[in-house]
mmCIF file of C-alpha atoms in Angstrom:
data_model
loop_
_atom_site.group_PDB
_atom_site.id
_atom_site.type_symbol
_atom_site.label_atom_id
_atom_site.label_comp_id
_atom_site.label_asym_id
_atom_site.label_seq_id
_atom_site.Cartn_x
_atom_site.Cartn_y
_atom_site.Cartn_z
ATOM 1 C CA MET T 1 99.908 102.039 104.926
ATOM 2 C CA PRO T 2 97.116 101.602 107.783
ATOM 3 C CA LYS T 3 94.620 98.852 107.058
ATOM 4 C CA LEU T 4 90.950 100.382 105.780
ATOM 5 C CA SER T 5 89.088 98.024 107.191
ATOM 6 C CA ASP T 6 89.466 94.285 108.585
ATOM 7 C CA LYS T 7 86.895 92.426 106.656
ATOM 8 C CA LYS T 8 85.514 92.629 103.548
ATOM 9 C CA LEU T 9 82.684 91.457 101.497
ATOM 10 C CA CYS T 10 82.844 89.196 98.151
ATOM 11 C CA ALA T 11 81.230 86.667 95.938
ATOM 12 C CA ASP T 12 84.012 84.102 96.680
ATOM 13 C CA SER T 13 86.678 83.471 99.214
ATOM 14 C CA GLU T 14 89.529 84.885 96.668
ATOM 15 C CA CYS T 15 87.415 88.358 96.140
ATOM 16 C CA SER T 16 88.097 87.188 91.925
ATOM 17 C CA HIS T 17 84.718 87.656 90.998
ATOM 18 C CA PRO T 18 82.937 90.944 90.404
ATOM 19 C CA ILE T 19 79.711 91.487 92.570
ATOM 20 C CA LEU T 20 78.549 94.803 90.473
ATOM 21 C CA ILE T 21 78.744 97.023 88.215
ATOM 22 C CA ALA T 22 78.373 100.808 88.548
ATOM 23 C CA ARG T 23 78.912 104.054 87.058
ATOM 24 C CA ALA T 24 80.915 106.887 88.420
ATOM 25 C CA LEU T 25 78.595 109.982 89.525
ATOM 26 C CA GLU T 26 81.612 112.334 90.117
ATOM 27 C CA ASP T 27 85.471 112.747 89.797
ATOM 28 C CA PHE T 28 87.602 111.011 92.800
ATOM 29 C CA TYR T 29 91.128 111.777 93.074
ATOM 30 C CA PRO T 30 93.029 109.453 95.174
ATOM 31 C CA GLN T 31 94.361 110.401 98.193
ATOM 32 C CA ASP T 32 97.261 107.991 98.233
ATOM 33 C CA CYS T 33 97.990 104.459 95.683
ATOM 34 C CA ARG T 34 95.704 102.629 97.410
ATOM 35 C CA PHE T 35 93.021 104.286 95.809
ATOM 36 C CA ILE T 36 91.647 104.554 92.193
ATOM 37 C CA PRO T 37 91.096 107.623 89.954
ATOM 38 C CA ILE T 38 87.871 107.576 88.713
ATOM 39 C CA ARG T 39 86.134 110.038 86.594
ATOM 40 C CA LYS T 40 82.578 111.136 85.900
ATOM 41 C CA GLY T 41 80.841 108.617 83.979
ATOM 42 C CA GLN T 42 83.378 105.525 83.828
ATOM 43 C CA VAL T 43 82.243 101.865 84.540
ATOM 44 C CA ILE T 44 83.983 100.331 87.672
ATOM 45 C CA TYR T 45 83.693 96.655 88.461
ATOM 46 C CA VAL T 46 83.345 95.961 92.117
ATOM 47 C CA TYR T 47 85.237 92.808 93.393
ATOM 48 C CA ALA T 48 84.488 93.984 97.099
ATOM 49 C CA MET T 49 83.053 96.085 99.736
ATOM 50 C CA LEU T 50 85.049 96.961 103.018
ATOM 51 C CA LYS T 51 82.893 95.920 105.825
ATOM 52 C CA ASP T 52 84.302 97.484 109.402
ATOM 53 C CA ARG T 53 83.193 100.923 108.537
ATOM 54 C CA GLY T 54 79.664 101.228 107.477
ATOM 55 C CA ASN T 55 80.729 99.931 103.819
ATOM 56 C CA LEU T 56 82.228 103.053 102.953
ATOM 57 C CA PHE T 57 85.008 101.895 100.560
ATOM 58 C CA TRP T 58 84.826 99.434 97.766
ATOM 59 C CA VAL T 59 87.267 97.660 96.024
ATOM 60 C CA GLY T 60 87.096 97.737 92.282
ATOM 61 C CA SER T 61 88.847 98.175 88.502
ATOM 62 C CA VAL T 62 88.028 100.745 86.338
ATOM 63 C CA GLN T 63 86.821 99.650 82.413
ATOM 64 C CA GLY T 64 87.227 102.242 79.832
ATOM 65 C CA SER T 65 85.026 102.654 76.764
ATOM 66 C CA TYR T 66 86.898 100.187 75.105
ATOM 67 C CA TYR T 67 89.113 97.098 75.934
ATOM 68 C CA GLY T 68 92.658 98.176 76.718
ATOM 69 C CA GLU T 69 92.376 101.394 76.993
ATOM 70 C CA GLN T 70 92.957 101.776 80.838
ATOM 71 C CA GLU T 71 95.730 99.502 82.534
ATOM 72 C CA ALA T 72 93.539 97.261 84.761
ATOM 73 C CA ARG T 73 94.418 98.045 88.375
ATOM 74 C CA LEU T 74 92.549 97.342 91.927
ATOM 75 C CA GLY T 75 92.230 100.142 94.035
ATOM 76 C CA HIS T 76 89.594 101.293 96.746
ATOM 77 C CA PHE T 77 86.890 104.455 96.240
ATOM 78 C CA PRO T 78 84.306 105.721 98.154
ATOM 79 C CA SER T 79 81.061 103.991 97.436
ATOM 80 C CA SER T 80 79.229 107.491 97.490
ATOM 81 C CA VAL T 81 80.548 108.270 94.621
ATOM 82 C CA VAL T 82 79.432 105.625 92.234
ATOM 83 C CA GLU T 83 75.892 104.447 91.508
ATOM 84 C CA GLU T 84 75.050 100.503 91.258
ATOM 85 C CA THR T 85 74.110 99.660 87.689
ATOM 86 C CA HIS T 86 73.938 95.982 87.551
ATOM 87 C CA ALA T 87 74.117 93.408 90.566
ATOM 88 C CA LEU T 88 76.229 90.334 89.293
ATOM 89 C CA MET T 89 76.852 87.991 92.272
ATOM 90 C CA PRO T 90 75.966 88.345 95.920
ATOM 91 C CA ALA T 91 78.255 89.269 98.305
ATOM 92 C CA THR T 92 77.834 86.961 101.005
ATOM 93 C CA GLU T 93 81.322 85.818 101.565
ATOM 94 C CA GLU T 94 83.042 87.531 104.760
ATOM 95 C CA VAL T 95 86.852 87.553 104.035
ATOM 96 C CA LYS T 96 89.621 88.658 106.580
ATOM 97 C CA THR T 97 91.834 91.526 104.766
ATOM 98 C CA ASP T 98 95.666 91.474 105.367
ATOM 99 C CA ASN T 99 98.168 93.677 104.964
ATOM 100 C CA TRP T 100 98.788 93.008 101.052
ATOM 101 C CA ASP T 101 95.011 94.341 100.817
ATOM 102 C CA PHE T 102 96.286 97.833 101.598
ATOM 103 C CA TYR T 103 99.911 97.558 100.090
ATOM 104 C CA CYS T 104 101.204 100.517 98.364
ATOM 105 C CA ASN T 105 104.440 101.119 97.068
#
């Protein structure tokens, strides 16, 4: 799969801490397995913002209405389908992406 970006912005060098919480404004149906499906109203924890192409894609995990409702899986989604609801940590760490960031089987 092609890389979506060469760099990402994160809160730390491992991109292990969420930088913000967002709420889905509309449904998003993924094109391939690099992306996560999102339903309108879902809460998304955002861990990274891809940097090269105008911050079009973010990396995050969807949170259901109760713990364990949905399997936790990180994936990409367009930043245009969500609105930021809570800033958690500044995304000041620029991290190079590698092929594993976009691996899909």
